[in-house]
């Protein structure tokens, strides 16, 4: 198991100016960080990867698609192509960064709603889009971890069962799922069972408290969560995802209107201890 910290708590563009923070994250004990990919070029991420190598941090990548002009499930072919092109660019950046996984709600436009649930036609278009993305991801050896979001952030996939069924239909080895404790806490009648049933498709996990604050201070059933993750044989990234108000656009997208911790340092320092101790107890 490896413990990671998502950099979206601070920025959507990690650069050399964040080196002191990255070094403190490393000193805290983290194995790596999750790097946002929203802008830039593969060469930019190659340079960032070299910086992370010098610090001694491994990395994963995260992204999202908030522009309706590149919706992967749109009825308009040019709109879907724009989304596929965006994903190919993000995959190329992730490869340059040295990240083997790129996760997030990379199936539809974040925060865009049709006024009803997903249609059969939308899911069919999604399969076609994801197969094209998966073929490119396979060439770059980057695995996509699609994320089920709560109903207030998207409508295409809200539960792990629906997402996992769709991944089976896509049938591409580099298109898989991620599990997020925050979203599962909202949408799953049985978050633990949802993980267990869909373990075969899960390649990445976000550790996120029910209020998006410091992991371990809320009401997520952490003991049961760590136990099922460990018993099901998962031995990869447990990455803290928390949000604050410092990034205006991201705060608006995630509906963050107040601070959830006394400081960012509390999130990653206390969060790290929470994961380390929880994992240890789960194996006792």
mmCIF file of C-alpha atoms in Angstrom, residues 42-222:
data_model
loop_
_atom_site.group_PDB
_atom_site.id
_atom_site.type_symbol
_atom_site.label_atom_id
_atom_site.label_comp_id
_atom_site.label_asym_id
_atom_site.label_seq_id
_atom_site.Cartn_x
_atom_site.Cartn_y
_atom_site.Cartn_z
ATOM 1 C CA UNK A 42 3.723 17.051 -21.839
ATOM 2 C CA UNK A 43 7.129 18.733 -21.590
ATOM 3 C CA UNK A 44 5.917 20.747 -18.583
ATOM 4 C CA UNK A 45 4.899 17.536 -16.837
ATOM 5 C CA UNK A 46 8.162 15.847 -17.771
ATOM 6 C CA UNK A 47 10.025 18.620 -15.947
ATOM 7 C CA UNK A 48 7.691 18.312 -12.970
ATOM 8 C CA UNK A 49 8.281 14.574 -12.918
ATOM 9 C CA UNK A 50 12.019 15.201 -12.747
ATOM 10 C CA UNK A 51 11.480 17.498 -9.743
ATOM 11 C CA UNK A 52 9.404 14.825 -7.998
ATOM 12 C CA UNK A 53 12.143 12.280 -8.719
ATOM 13 C CA UNK A 54 14.691 14.514 -7.005
ATOM 14 C CA UNK A 55 12.437 14.882 -3.978
ATOM 15 C CA UNK A 56 11.707 11.167 -3.892
ATOM 16 C CA UNK A 57 7.958 11.318 -4.493
ATOM 17 C CA UNK A 58 6.061 8.932 -6.731
ATOM 18 C CA UNK A 59 2.980 10.267 -8.473
ATOM 19 C CA UNK A 60 -0.491 9.652 -9.826
ATOM 20 C CA UNK A 61 -2.567 12.087 -11.885
ATOM 21 C CA UNK A 62 -6.076 13.516 -11.696
ATOM 22 C CA UNK A 63 -8.225 15.554 -14.045
ATOM 23 C CA UNK A 64 -11.833 16.498 -14.801
ATOM 24 C CA UNK A 65 -13.797 17.917 -17.705
ATOM 25 C CA UNK A 66 -15.902 20.967 -16.904
ATOM 26 C CA UNK A 67 -16.417 22.324 -20.411
ATOM 27 C CA UNK A 68 -19.690 21.208 -22.114
ATOM 28 C CA UNK A 69 -17.954 21.777 -25.458
ATOM 29 C CA UNK A 70 -16.029 18.535 -24.919
ATOM 30 C CA UNK A 71 -18.684 16.275 -23.448
ATOM 31 C CA UNK A 72 -17.889 12.623 -24.120
ATOM 32 C CA UNK A 73 -21.573 11.608 -24.147
ATOM 33 C CA UNK A 74 -22.913 14.439 -26.309
ATOM 34 C CA UNK A 75 -25.133 13.657 -29.283
ATOM 35 C CA UNK A 76 -22.861 15.926 -31.328
ATOM 36 C CA UNK A 77 -19.903 14.093 -32.836
ATOM 37 C CA UNK A 78 -17.558 17.082 -32.874
ATOM 38 C CA UNK A 79 -18.226 17.681 -29.175
ATOM 39 C CA UNK A 80 -17.358 14.074 -28.355
ATOM 40 C CA UNK A 81 -14.213 14.313 -30.488
ATOM 41 C CA UNK A 82 -13.116 17.387 -28.550
ATOM 42 C CA UNK A 83 -13.494 15.405 -25.328
ATOM 43 C CA UNK A 84 -11.533 12.467 -26.709
ATOM 44 C CA UNK A 85 -8.781 14.822 -27.872
ATOM 45 C CA UNK A 86 -8.650 16.365 -24.395
ATOM 46 C CA UNK A 87 -8.305 12.934 -22.835
ATOM 47 C CA UNK A 88 -5.532 11.958 -25.252
ATOM 48 C CA UNK A 89 -3.679 15.141 -24.291
ATOM 49 C CA UNK A 90 -4.160 14.429 -20.575
ATOM 50 C CA UNK A 91 -2.929 10.862 -21.036
ATOM 51 C CA UNK A 92 0.176 12.112 -22.841
ATOM 52 C CA UNK A 93 0.826 14.545 -19.984
ATOM 53 C CA UNK A 94 0.376 11.785 -17.394
ATOM 54 C CA UNK A 95 2.848 9.570 -19.232
ATOM 55 C CA UNK A 96 5.383 12.414 -19.387
ATOM 56 C CA UNK A 97 4.868 13.003 -15.664
ATOM 57 C CA UNK A 98 5.631 9.364 -14.946
ATOM 58 C CA UNK A 99 2.136 8.584 -13.648
ATOM 59 C CA UNK A 100 0.686 5.183 -14.461
ATOM 60 C CA UNK A 101 -2.863 6.158 -13.442
ATOM 61 C CA UNK A 102 -5.039 9.127 -14.385
ATOM 62 C CA UNK A 103 -8.254 9.302 -12.379
ATOM 63 C CA UNK A 104 -11.333 11.463 -11.967
ATOM 64 C CA UNK A 105 -14.856 11.891 -13.378
ATOM 65 C CA UNK A 106 -13.489 11.460 -16.872
ATOM 66 C CA UNK A 107 -16.705 10.146 -18.389
ATOM 67 C CA UNK A 108 -18.886 13.270 -18.692
ATOM 68 C CA UNK A 109 -18.977 17.006 -18.056
ATOM 69 C CA UNK A 110 -18.621 17.853 -14.375
ATOM 70 C CA UNK A 111 -21.612 19.800 -13.094
ATOM 71 C CA UNK A 112 -23.651 19.535 -16.314
ATOM 72 C CA UNK A 113 -27.144 18.050 -16.083
ATOM 73 C CA UNK A 114 -29.794 17.042 -18.609
ATOM 74 C CA UNK A 115 -32.688 17.187 -16.156
ATOM 75 C CA UNK A 116 -33.112 13.416 -16.140
ATOM 76 C CA UNK A 117 -31.074 10.287 -15.612
ATOM 77 C CA UNK A 118 -28.634 8.821 -18.136
ATOM 78 C CA UNK A 119 -30.183 7.440 -21.308
ATOM 79 C CA UNK A 120 -29.278 4.274 -23.164
ATOM 80 C CA UNK A 121 -28.037 6.440 -26.048
ATOM 81 C CA UNK A 122 -25.720 8.402 -23.747
ATOM 82 C CA UNK A 123 -24.266 5.215 -22.318
ATOM 83 C CA UNK A 124 -23.763 3.831 -25.822
ATOM 84 C CA UNK A 125 -21.905 6.982 -26.844
ATOM 85 C CA UNK A 126 -19.875 6.744 -23.642
ATOM 86 C CA UNK A 127 -18.766 3.205 -24.491
ATOM 87 C CA UNK A 128 -17.541 4.362 -27.909
ATOM 88 C CA UNK A 129 -15.711 7.379 -26.455
ATOM 89 C CA UNK A 130 -14.064 5.373 -23.705
ATOM 90 C CA UNK A 131 -12.930 2.669 -26.110
ATOM 91 C CA UNK A 132 -11.140 5.306 -28.201
ATOM 92 C CA UNK A 133 -9.606 6.748 -25.027
ATOM 93 C CA UNK A 134 -8.703 3.304 -23.745
ATOM 94 C CA UNK A 135 -6.891 2.408 -26.950
ATOM 95 C CA UNK A 136 -4.739 5.536 -26.624
ATOM 96 C CA UNK A 137 -4.181 4.925 -22.913
ATOM 97 C CA UNK A 138 -3.005 1.408 -23.704
ATOM 98 C CA UNK A 139 -0.395 2.767 -26.093
ATOM 99 C CA UNK A 140 0.879 5.101 -23.362
ATOM 100 C CA UNK A 141 0.567 2.489 -20.586
ATOM 101 C CA UNK A 142 -1.595 4.816 -18.495
ATOM 102 C CA UNK A 143 -4.677 3.382 -16.786
ATOM 103 C CA UNK A 144 -7.779 5.564 -16.472
ATOM 104 C CA UNK A 145 -9.675 5.342 -13.172
ATOM 105 C CA UNK A 146 -13.217 6.560 -13.849
ATOM 106 C CA UNK A 147 -14.945 7.999 -10.803
ATOM 107 C CA UNK A 148 -18.585 7.697 -9.773
ATOM 108 C CA UNK A 149 -19.709 11.054 -8.379
ATOM 109 C CA UNK A 150 -22.616 11.991 -6.165
ATOM 110 C CA UNK A 151 -25.857 13.087 -7.824
ATOM 111 C CA UNK A 152 -25.165 16.775 -7.153
ATOM 112 C CA UNK A 153 -22.022 16.771 -9.316
ATOM 113 C CA UNK A 154 -22.979 14.486 -12.208
ATOM 114 C CA UNK A 155 -25.795 12.263 -13.401
ATOM 115 C CA UNK A 156 -24.100 9.636 -15.577
ATOM 116 C CA UNK A 157 -22.597 7.431 -12.846
ATOM 117 C CA UNK A 158 -23.445 7.842 -9.173
ATOM 118 C CA UNK A 159 -22.865 4.311 -7.865
ATOM 119 C CA UNK A 160 -20.021 1.833 -8.130
ATOM 120 C CA UNK A 161 -22.338 -0.874 -9.442
ATOM 121 C CA UNK A 162 -23.448 1.255 -12.410
ATOM 122 C CA UNK A 163 -19.899 2.401 -13.104
ATOM 123 C CA UNK A 164 -18.434 -1.091 -12.901
ATOM 124 C CA UNK A 165 -21.107 -2.499 -15.210
ATOM 125 C CA UNK A 166 -20.231 0.207 -17.720
ATOM 126 C CA UNK A 167 -16.527 -0.556 -17.480
ATOM 127 C CA UNK A 168 -17.274 -4.175 -18.267
ATOM 128 C CA UNK A 169 -19.169 -3.004 -21.364
ATOM 129 C CA UNK A 170 -16.271 -0.776 -22.444
ATOM 130 C CA UNK A 171 -13.991 -3.817 -22.282
ATOM 131 C CA UNK A 172 -10.659 -2.028 -22.394
ATOM 132 C CA UNK A 173 -7.862 -3.062 -20.056
ATOM 133 C CA UNK A 174 -6.786 0.549 -19.469
ATOM 134 C CA UNK A 175 -10.259 1.837 -18.544
ATOM 135 C CA UNK A 176 -11.038 0.977 -14.928
ATOM 136 C CA UNK A 177 -12.629 2.544 -11.841
ATOM 137 C CA UNK A 178 -11.638 4.467 -8.778
ATOM 138 C CA UNK A 179 -13.412 4.364 -5.415
ATOM 139 C CA UNK A 180 -13.965 7.578 -3.464
ATOM 140 C CA UNK A 181 -15.093 7.352 0.166
ATOM 141 C CA UNK A 182 -16.809 10.776 0.049
ATOM 142 C CA UNK A 183 -19.054 9.956 -2.900
ATOM 143 C CA UNK A 184 -19.726 6.422 -1.666
ATOM 144 C CA UNK A 185 -20.847 7.857 1.683
ATOM 145 C CA UNK A 186 -23.527 9.862 -0.135
ATOM 146 C CA UNK A 187 -24.740 7.480 -2.810
ATOM 147 C CA UNK A 188 -24.196 3.922 -1.605
ATOM 148 C CA UNK A 189 -26.669 2.245 0.735
ATOM 149 C CA UNK A 190 -23.736 -0.001 1.673
ATOM 150 C CA UNK A 191 -20.385 1.668 0.862
ATOM 151 C CA UNK A 192 -18.437 -1.351 2.111
ATOM 152 C CA UNK A 193 -20.428 -3.764 -0.024
ATOM 153 C CA UNK A 194 -20.111 -1.455 -3.025
ATOM 154 C CA UNK A 195 -16.344 -1.701 -2.753
ATOM 155 C CA UNK A 196 -16.381 -5.460 -2.247
ATOM 156 C CA UNK A 197 -18.705 -6.155 -5.189
ATOM 157 C CA UNK A 198 -16.682 -4.068 -7.620
ATOM 158 C CA UNK A 199 -13.138 -4.699 -6.431
ATOM 159 C CA UNK A 200 -12.137 -6.329 -9.730
ATOM 160 C CA UNK A 201 -12.377 -3.006 -11.551
ATOM 161 C CA UNK A 202 -10.936 -0.677 -8.893
ATOM 162 C CA UNK A 203 -7.408 0.601 -9.554
ATOM 163 C CA UNK A 204 -7.297 3.710 -7.368
ATOM 164 C CA UNK A 205 -8.807 4.933 -4.093
ATOM 165 C CA UNK A 206 -9.471 8.412 -2.746
ATOM 166 C CA UNK A 207 -9.525 8.738 1.022
ATOM 167 C CA UNK A 208 -11.937 11.617 1.595
ATOM 168 C CA UNK A 209 -13.881 12.477 4.733
ATOM 169 C CA UNK A 210 -17.642 13.021 4.583
ATOM 170 C CA UNK A 211 -17.142 16.805 4.890
ATOM 171 C CA UNK A 212 -14.077 16.923 2.591
ATOM 172 C CA UNK A 213 -11.906 17.820 5.585
ATOM 173 C CA UNK A 214 -9.327 15.920 7.624
ATOM 174 C CA UNK A 215 -9.660 12.144 7.158
ATOM 175 C CA UNK A 216 -10.580 10.524 10.450
ATOM 176 C CA UNK A 217 -12.512 13.438 11.916
ATOM 177 C CA UNK A 218 -15.889 12.712 10.325
ATOM 178 C CA UNK A 219 -18.359 9.872 10.056
ATOM 179 C CA UNK A 220 -16.921 7.642 7.320
ATOM 180 C CA UNK A 221 -16.779 4.064 8.720
ATOM 181 C CA UNK A 222 -13.011 3.975 8.495
#
